[in-house]
mmCIF file of C-alpha atoms in Angstrom:
data_model
loop_
_atom_site.group_PDB
_atom_site.id
_atom_site.type_symbol
_atom_site.label_atom_id
_atom_site.label_comp_id
_atom_site.label_asym_id
_atom_site.label_seq_id
_atom_site.Cartn_x
_atom_site.Cartn_y
_atom_site.Cartn_z
ATOM 1 C CA MET A 130 75.809 -18.498 -33.456
ATOM 2 C CA ILE A 131 73.221 -16.428 -35.269
ATOM 3 C CA GLU A 132 70.505 -17.655 -32.924
ATOM 4 C CA ALA A 133 72.592 -16.704 -29.879
ATOM 5 C CA ALA A 134 73.171 -13.247 -31.372
ATOM 6 C CA LYS A 135 69.445 -12.835 -32.008
ATOM 7 C CA LEU A 136 68.687 -13.830 -28.414
ATOM 8 C CA PHE A 137 71.300 -11.353 -27.155
ATOM 9 C CA ILE A 138 69.759 -8.538 -29.232
ATOM 10 C CA ALA A 139 66.221 -9.451 -28.166
ATOM 11 C CA VAL A 140 67.227 -9.285 -24.497
ATOM 12 C CA PHE A 141 68.615 -5.783 -24.984
ATOM 13 C CA ILE A 142 65.587 -4.451 -26.850
ATOM 14 C CA LEU A 143 62.986 -6.047 -24.571
ATOM 15 C CA LEU A 144 64.847 -4.854 -21.479
ATOM 16 C CA GLY A 145 64.910 -1.312 -22.896
ATOM 17 C CA ALA A 146 61.192 -1.434 -23.666
ATOM 18 C CA LEU A 147 60.400 -2.714 -20.175
ATOM 19 C CA ILE A 148 62.497 0.002 -18.532
ATOM 20 C CA SER A 149 60.728 2.650 -20.651
ATOM 21 C CA LEU A 150 57.374 1.190 -19.599
ATOM 22 C CA ALA A 151 58.433 1.346 -15.951
ATOM 23 C CA ALA A 152 59.471 4.973 -16.476
ATOM 24 C CA SER A 153 56.082 5.847 -17.952
ATOM 25 C CA PHE A 154 54.327 4.173 -15.011
ATOM 26 C CA GLY A 155 56.548 6.192 -12.717
ATOM 27 C CA THR A 156 55.499 9.452 -14.358
ATOM 28 C CA LEU A 157 51.855 8.423 -13.925
ATOM 29 C CA ARG A 158 52.007 7.176 -10.361
ATOM 30 C CA LEU A 159 54.440 9.443 -8.513
ATOM 31 C CA PRO A 160 52.997 12.444 -6.623
ATOM 32 C CA ASP A 161 54.955 15.615 -7.495
ATOM 33 C CA VAL A 162 57.092 17.118 -10.246
ATOM 34 C CA TYR A 163 60.467 16.209 -8.803
ATOM 35 C CA SER A 164 59.816 12.540 -8.275
ATOM 36 C CA ARG A 165 58.176 12.346 -11.705
ATOM 37 C CA ILE A 166 61.273 13.882 -13.272
ATOM 38 C CA HIS A 167 63.355 11.410 -11.321
ATOM 39 C CA ALA A 168 61.427 8.482 -12.786
ATOM 40 C CA ALA A 169 61.123 9.837 -16.315
ATOM 41 C CA SER A 170 64.703 10.981 -16.869
ATOM 42 C CA LYS A 171 66.502 7.952 -15.475
ATOM 43 C CA GLY A 172 64.142 5.335 -16.816
ATOM 44 C CA ALA A 173 63.818 6.829 -20.274
ATOM 45 C CA THR A 174 67.595 7.359 -20.567
ATOM 46 C CA LEU A 175 68.473 3.785 -19.670
ATOM 47 C CA GLY A 176 65.610 2.401 -21.778
ATOM 48 C CA ILE A 177 66.624 4.335 -24.880
ATOM 49 C CA ILE A 178 70.296 3.447 -24.420
ATOM 50 C CA SER A 179 69.400 -0.220 -24.099
ATOM 51 C CA VAL A 180 67.230 -0.188 -27.233
ATOM 52 C CA LEU A 181 69.946 1.642 -29.175
ATOM 53 C CA LEU A 182 72.546 -0.898 -28.017
ATOM 54 C CA GLY A 183 70.234 -3.621 -29.290
ATOM 55 C CA VAL A 184 70.007 -1.840 -32.663
ATOM 56 C CA PHE A 185 73.793 -1.458 -32.756
ATOM 57 C CA PHE A 186 74.351 -5.170 -32.064
ATOM 58 C CA TYR A 187 71.660 -6.086 -34.621
ATOM 59 C CA PHE A 188 73.465 -4.252 -37.395
ATOM 60 C CA TRP A 189 76.881 -5.437 -36.207
ATOM 61 C CA LEU A 190 76.256 -9.133 -35.594
ATOM 62 C CA LEU A 191 73.664 -9.911 -38.246
ATOM 63 C CA HIS A 192 74.598 -7.494 -41.039
ATOM 64 C CA GLY A 193 78.275 -6.802 -40.375
ATOM 65 C CA LEU A 194 77.819 -3.028 -40.275
ATOM 66 C CA ILE A 195 79.273 -0.876 -37.514
ATOM 67 C CA THR A 196 77.021 2.166 -37.318
ATOM 68 C CA ALA A 197 78.854 4.938 -35.531
ATOM 69 C CA LYS A 198 75.723 7.075 -35.644
ATOM 70 C CA VAL A 199 73.977 4.804 -33.132
ATOM 71 C CA LEU A 200 76.991 4.952 -30.790
ATOM 72 C CA LEU A 201 76.996 8.735 -31.141
ATOM 73 C CA GLY A 202 73.284 8.725 -30.336
ATOM 74 C CA ILE A 203 73.939 6.696 -27.179
ATOM 75 C CA VAL A 204 76.639 9.123 -26.054
ATOM 76 C CA PHE A 205 74.428 12.095 -26.868
ATOM 77 C CA VAL A 206 71.361 10.794 -25.006
ATOM 78 C CA PHE A 207 73.521 9.815 -22.037
ATOM 79 C CA LEU A 208 75.031 13.311 -22.009
ATOM 80 C CA THR A 209 71.987 15.498 -22.562
ATOM 81 C CA SER A 210 68.951 13.777 -21.078
ATOM 82 C CA PRO A 211 69.976 14.206 -17.396
ATOM 83 C CA VAL A 212 70.851 17.843 -18.086
ATOM 84 C CA GLY A 213 67.384 18.363 -19.531
ATOM 85 C CA ALA A 214 65.863 16.824 -16.419
ATOM 86 C CA HIS A 215 68.070 19.020 -14.225
ATOM 87 C CA LEU A 216 66.984 22.171 -16.083
ATOM 88 C CA ILE A 217 63.287 21.271 -15.922
ATOM 89 C CA ALA A 218 63.514 20.511 -12.204
ATOM 90 C CA ARG A 219 65.408 23.718 -11.521
ATOM 91 C CA ALA A 220 62.931 25.763 -13.542
ATOM 92 C CA ALA A 221 60.075 24.153 -11.621
ATOM 93 C CA TYR A 222 61.765 24.956 -8.308
ATOM 94 C CA ASN A 223 62.578 28.529 -9.274
ATOM 95 C CA THR A 224 59.024 29.245 -10.371
ATOM 96 C CA GLY A 225 57.781 28.046 -7.005
ATOM 97 C CA VAL A 226 56.384 24.561 -7.596
ATOM 98 C CA LYS A 227 55.656 22.941 -4.240
ATOM 99 C CA MET A 228 57.097 19.626 -3.161
ATOM 100 C CA GLU A 229 54.858 16.866 -1.983
ATOM 101 C CA LYS A 230 53.511 17.282 1.565
ATOM 102 C CA LYS A 231 55.162 14.137 2.869
ATOM 103 C CA SER A 232 58.656 15.419 2.042
ATOM 104 C CA VAL A 233 60.668 16.213 5.133
ATOM 105 C CA GLN A 234 63.371 18.682 4.323
ATOM 106 C CA ASP A 235 64.133 21.461 1.806
ATOM 107 C CA ASP A 236 67.719 22.580 2.171
ATOM 108 C CA TYR A 237 67.481 25.013 -0.728
ATOM 109 C CA GLU A 238 64.605 27.015 0.757
ATOM 110 C CA GLY A 239 65.181 30.781 0.675
ATOM 111 C CA TYR A 240 67.666 30.468 -2.133
ATOM 112 C CA ARG A 241 65.214 30.377 -5.007
ATOM 113 C CA ASN A 242 66.646 32.638 -7.671
ATOM 114 C CA PHE A 243 64.087 34.050 -10.025
ATOM 115 C CA VAL A 244 66.115 33.973 -13.184
ATOM 116 C CA ILE A 245 64.019 36.304 -15.303
ATOM 117 C CA LYS A 246 64.299 39.325 -12.992
ATOM 118 C CA LYS A 247 68.024 38.990 -12.481
ATOM 119 C CA LYS A 248 69.582 38.648 -15.913
ATOM 120 C CA LYS A 249 68.963 41.771 -17.969
ATOM 121 C CA ASP A 250 70.736 40.576 -21.053
ATOM 122 C CA SER A 251 69.394 37.058 -21.136
ATOM 123 C CA TYR A 252 66.167 35.925 -22.671
ATOM 124 C CA LEU A 253 66.045 32.606 -20.880
ATOM 125 C CA MET B 231 65.677 36.505 0.053
ATOM 126 C CA LYS B 232 69.402 36.394 -0.440
ATOM 127 C CA LYS B 233 70.551 37.646 -3.803
ATOM 128 C CA HIS B 234 73.170 35.715 -5.651
ATOM 129 C CA GLN B 235 74.365 35.007 -9.141
ATOM 130 C CA THR B 236 72.430 32.552 -11.268
ATOM 131 C CA ASN B 237 74.349 29.355 -11.701
ATOM 132 C CA ASP B 238 74.335 27.811 -15.162
ATOM 133 C CA VAL B 239 77.524 25.772 -14.855
ATOM 134 C CA ILE B 240 75.975 22.419 -15.734
ATOM 135 C CA LEU B 241 74.135 23.748 -18.786
ATOM 136 C CA GLN B 242 77.156 25.680 -20.039
ATOM 137 C CA THR B 243 79.584 22.789 -19.579
ATOM 138 C CA VAL B 244 77.356 20.332 -21.402
ATOM 139 C CA THR B 245 76.717 22.896 -24.132
ATOM 140 C CA LYS B 246 80.461 23.138 -24.751
ATOM 141 C CA ILE B 247 80.549 19.419 -25.567
ATOM 142 C CA ALA B 248 77.141 18.921 -27.153
ATOM 143 C CA SER B 249 77.330 21.846 -29.591
ATOM 144 C CA PHE B 250 80.516 20.426 -31.096
ATOM 145 C CA ILE B 251 78.908 16.998 -31.445
ATOM 146 C CA ILE B 252 75.907 18.583 -33.200
ATOM 147 C CA LEU B 253 78.197 20.655 -35.438
ATOM 148 C CA LEU B 254 80.243 17.616 -36.513
ATOM 149 C CA PHE B 255 77.108 15.569 -37.099
ATOM 150 C CA SER B 256 75.638 18.371 -39.212
ATOM 151 C CA PHE B 257 78.777 18.356 -41.386
ATOM 152 C CA HIS B 258 78.429 14.590 -41.733
ATOM 153 C CA ILE B 259 74.765 14.958 -42.711
ATOM 154 C CA PHE B 260 75.725 17.657 -45.218
ATOM 155 C CA PHE B 261 78.389 15.579 -46.958
ATOM 156 C CA ALA B 262 76.324 12.380 -46.839
ATOM 157 C CA GLY B 263 73.525 14.071 -48.751
ATOM 158 C CA HIS B 264 74.586 12.799 -52.174
ATOM 159 C CA ASN B 265 74.080 9.087 -51.549
ATOM 160 C CA ASN B 266 72.254 8.889 -48.213
ATOM 161 C CA PRO B 267 69.518 10.851 -46.441
ATOM 162 C CA GLY B 268 70.756 14.341 -45.666
ATOM 163 C CA GLY B 269 71.817 17.372 -47.647
ATOM 164 C CA GLY B 270 72.192 21.102 -47.447
ATOM 165 C CA PHE B 271 68.868 21.957 -45.878
ATOM 166 C CA ILE B 272 68.972 19.583 -42.906
ATOM 167 C CA GLY B 273 72.713 20.146 -42.451
ATOM 168 C CA GLY B 274 72.172 23.896 -42.300
ATOM 169 C CA LEU B 275 69.326 23.524 -39.835
ATOM 170 C CA MET B 276 71.469 21.345 -37.562
ATOM 171 C CA THR B 277 74.374 23.798 -37.696
ATOM 172 C CA ALA B 278 71.978 26.604 -36.823
ATOM 173 C CA SER B 279 70.586 24.508 -33.982
ATOM 174 C CA SER B 280 74.047 24.065 -32.488
ATOM 175 C CA PHE B 281 74.446 27.857 -32.577
ATOM 176 C CA VAL B 282 70.997 28.184 -30.974
ATOM 177 C CA LEU B 283 72.157 25.868 -28.191
ATOM 178 C CA LEU B 284 75.067 28.238 -27.601
ATOM 179 C CA LEU B 285 72.576 31.119 -27.531
ATOM 180 C CA LEU B 286 70.470 29.301 -24.932
ATOM 181 C CA ALA B 287 73.427 28.643 -22.647
ATOM 182 C CA TYR B 288 75.239 31.964 -23.032
ATOM 183 C CA ASP B 289 74.336 35.579 -23.636
ATOM 184 C CA LEU B 290 73.695 37.116 -27.016
ATOM 185 C CA LYS B 291 76.839 39.235 -26.621
ATOM 186 C CA THR B 292 79.016 36.222 -25.837
ATOM 187 C CA VAL B 293 77.803 34.387 -28.920
ATOM 188 C CA ARG B 294 78.425 37.557 -30.975
ATOM 189 C CA ASN B 295 82.005 37.462 -29.699
ATOM 190 C CA ILE B 296 82.384 33.768 -30.517
ATOM 191 C CA LEU B 297 80.848 34.101 -33.987
ATOM 192 C CA PRO B 298 81.513 37.678 -35.175
ATOM 193 C CA VAL B 299 79.460 37.154 -38.323
ATOM 194 C CA ASN B 300 76.517 39.087 -39.680
ATOM 195 C CA PHE B 301 74.296 36.204 -40.713
ATOM 196 C CA ILE B 302 72.453 38.224 -43.367
ATOM 197 C CA TYR B 303 75.726 38.302 -45.311
ATOM 198 C CA VAL B 304 76.010 34.519 -44.869
ATOM 199 C CA ALA B 305 72.581 34.046 -46.458
ATOM 200 C CA ALA B 306 73.463 36.469 -49.254
ATOM 201 C CA SER B 307 76.767 34.720 -50.018
ATOM 202 C CA GLY B 308 74.930 31.389 -50.117
ATOM 203 C CA LEU B 309 72.497 32.754 -52.688
ATOM 204 C CA PHE B 310 75.452 34.136 -54.659
ATOM 205 C CA ILE B 311 77.246 30.754 -54.655
ATOM 206 C CA SER B 312 74.120 28.940 -55.831
ATOM 207 C CA LEU B 313 73.604 31.497 -58.598
ATOM 208 C CA CYS B 314 77.254 31.138 -59.674
ATOM 209 C CA THR B 315 76.953 27.364 -59.966
ATOM 210 C CA GLY B 316 73.952 27.951 -62.207
ATOM 211 C CA ILE B 317 75.771 30.511 -64.334
ATOM 212 C CA GLY B 318 78.986 28.461 -64.420
ATOM 213 C CA SER B 319 77.332 25.858 -66.611
ATOM 214 C CA PHE B 320 77.144 28.487 -69.397
ATOM 215 C CA VAL B 321 80.970 28.410 -69.579
ATOM 216 C CA PHE B 322 80.853 24.820 -70.816
ATOM 217 C CA GLY B 323 78.014 25.536 -73.224
ATOM 218 C CA ALA B 324 75.424 23.671 -71.170
ATOM 219 C CA GLN B 325 72.011 24.801 -70.019
ATOM 220 C CA PHE B 326 71.379 26.729 -66.817
ATOM 221 C CA LEU B 327 71.965 24.688 -63.615
ATOM 222 C CA SER B 328 73.159 21.564 -65.414
ATOM 223 C CA HIS B 329 75.574 19.680 -63.167
ATOM 224 C CA ALA B 330 78.457 17.306 -63.786
ATOM 225 C CA PHE B 331 80.461 14.806 -61.791
ATOM 226 C CA ASP B 332 83.700 12.911 -62.242
ATOM 227 C CA TYR B 333 86.072 10.615 -60.368
ATOM 228 C CA PHE B 334 89.414 11.926 -59.133
ATOM 229 C CA GLN B 335 92.417 10.420 -57.384
ATOM 230 C CA LEU B 336 92.823 12.486 -54.230
ATOM 231 C CA PRO B 337 96.024 12.171 -52.159
ATOM 232 C CA LEU B 338 94.564 10.780 -48.921
ATOM 233 C CA LEU B 339 91.044 9.726 -49.830
ATOM 234 C CA GLY B 340 91.798 7.686 -52.931
ATOM 235 C CA LYS B 341 89.213 7.504 -55.685
ATOM 236 C CA THR B 342 86.537 10.058 -54.905
ATOM 237 C CA GLU B 343 83.468 11.236 -56.744
ATOM 238 C CA LEU B 344 83.381 15.016 -56.894
ATOM 239 C CA ALA B 345 80.141 16.604 -58.111
ATOM 240 C CA THR B 346 79.315 20.237 -58.809
ATOM 241 C CA ALA B 347 75.976 19.664 -57.052
ATOM 242 C CA VAL B 348 77.937 19.944 -53.779
ATOM 243 C CA LEU B 349 78.697 23.580 -54.622
ATOM 244 C CA PHE B 350 74.991 24.246 -55.066
ATOM 245 C CA ASP B 351 74.369 22.448 -51.763
ATOM 246 C CA ILE B 352 76.922 24.686 -50.019
ATOM 247 C CA GLY B 353 74.830 27.636 -51.183
ATOM 248 C CA VAL B 354 71.652 26.076 -49.781
ATOM 249 C CA TYR B 355 73.493 25.315 -46.526
ATOM 250 C CA LEU B 356 74.704 28.900 -46.104
ATOM 251 C CA VAL B 357 71.250 30.332 -46.886
ATOM 252 C CA VAL B 358 69.574 28.084 -44.308
ATOM 253 C CA VAL B 359 72.156 28.873 -41.600
ATOM 254 C CA GLY B 360 71.977 32.596 -42.329
ATOM 255 C CA VAL B 361 68.200 32.861 -42.418
ATOM 256 C CA THR B 362 67.654 30.770 -39.275
ATOM 257 C CA MET B 363 70.258 32.623 -37.248
ATOM 258 C CA THR B 364 68.976 36.008 -38.468
ATOM 259 C CA ILE B 365 65.420 35.139 -37.420
ATOM 260 C CA ILE B 366 66.467 33.894 -33.988
ATOM 261 C CA GLN B 367 68.883 36.736 -33.250
ATOM 262 C CA THR B 368 66.415 39.444 -34.282
ATOM 263 C CA ILE B 369 63.643 37.880 -32.180
ATOM 264 C CA GLY B 370 66.046 37.407 -29.273
ATOM 265 C CA GLU B 371 67.436 40.905 -29.060
ATOM 266 C CA ARG B 372 64.081 42.680 -29.137
ATOM 267 C CA GLU B 373 63.242 44.080 -25.707
#
């Protein structure tokens, strides 16, 4: 039973580490900002969630502790990491970062809003 | 270029959820400080960071409406509370800042350890929240 639990935990943690490695290769290999953000945000989110699930099952199955902090961390990473990627990508687009040359279509062209000039009260 | 309103719906919606999670976790960190890692300083910093997240997603005026508090007074009241816990030990004939603890039977929580060091920690917490928010608001509102 304990051996099966250890195997289960090891699968989670190794899978998370492999997904994070794939995400880091994606940030190295992909051509422009948007596809790099695509690789980094998704891969890192799933990798971290998988490692944290492994940690949660480690403390639950082998030590009998249910750590709500790890579950809260999973929820928090799942909630905030894509929003961070969205904000970085939108900031890159609004400051005029070009897409890669091979990309076909830009439906948002002409609608770039330069945030800093518009909002007088904001300091974003 | 067509002019239109900036659209922060995603950031603002997530901020509504995430700031409450950070606030609750900072309270947990604050009360866990006696027996686990945590305490007044890190709890205060996390509370201030949840307010800073509100400041990032909304305007300064909106956050002033949500939290109509002058944070300099928060820092001052924290210092006052910490000083009073120091002076309060004179009442029992002990030396300055000597603390005590005891076990009480509370109605819902059962047997609980209540320590006067928590009062001192509340002072530290309020000072950290007040100073951090004062720094960030004064930097933010300068043109």
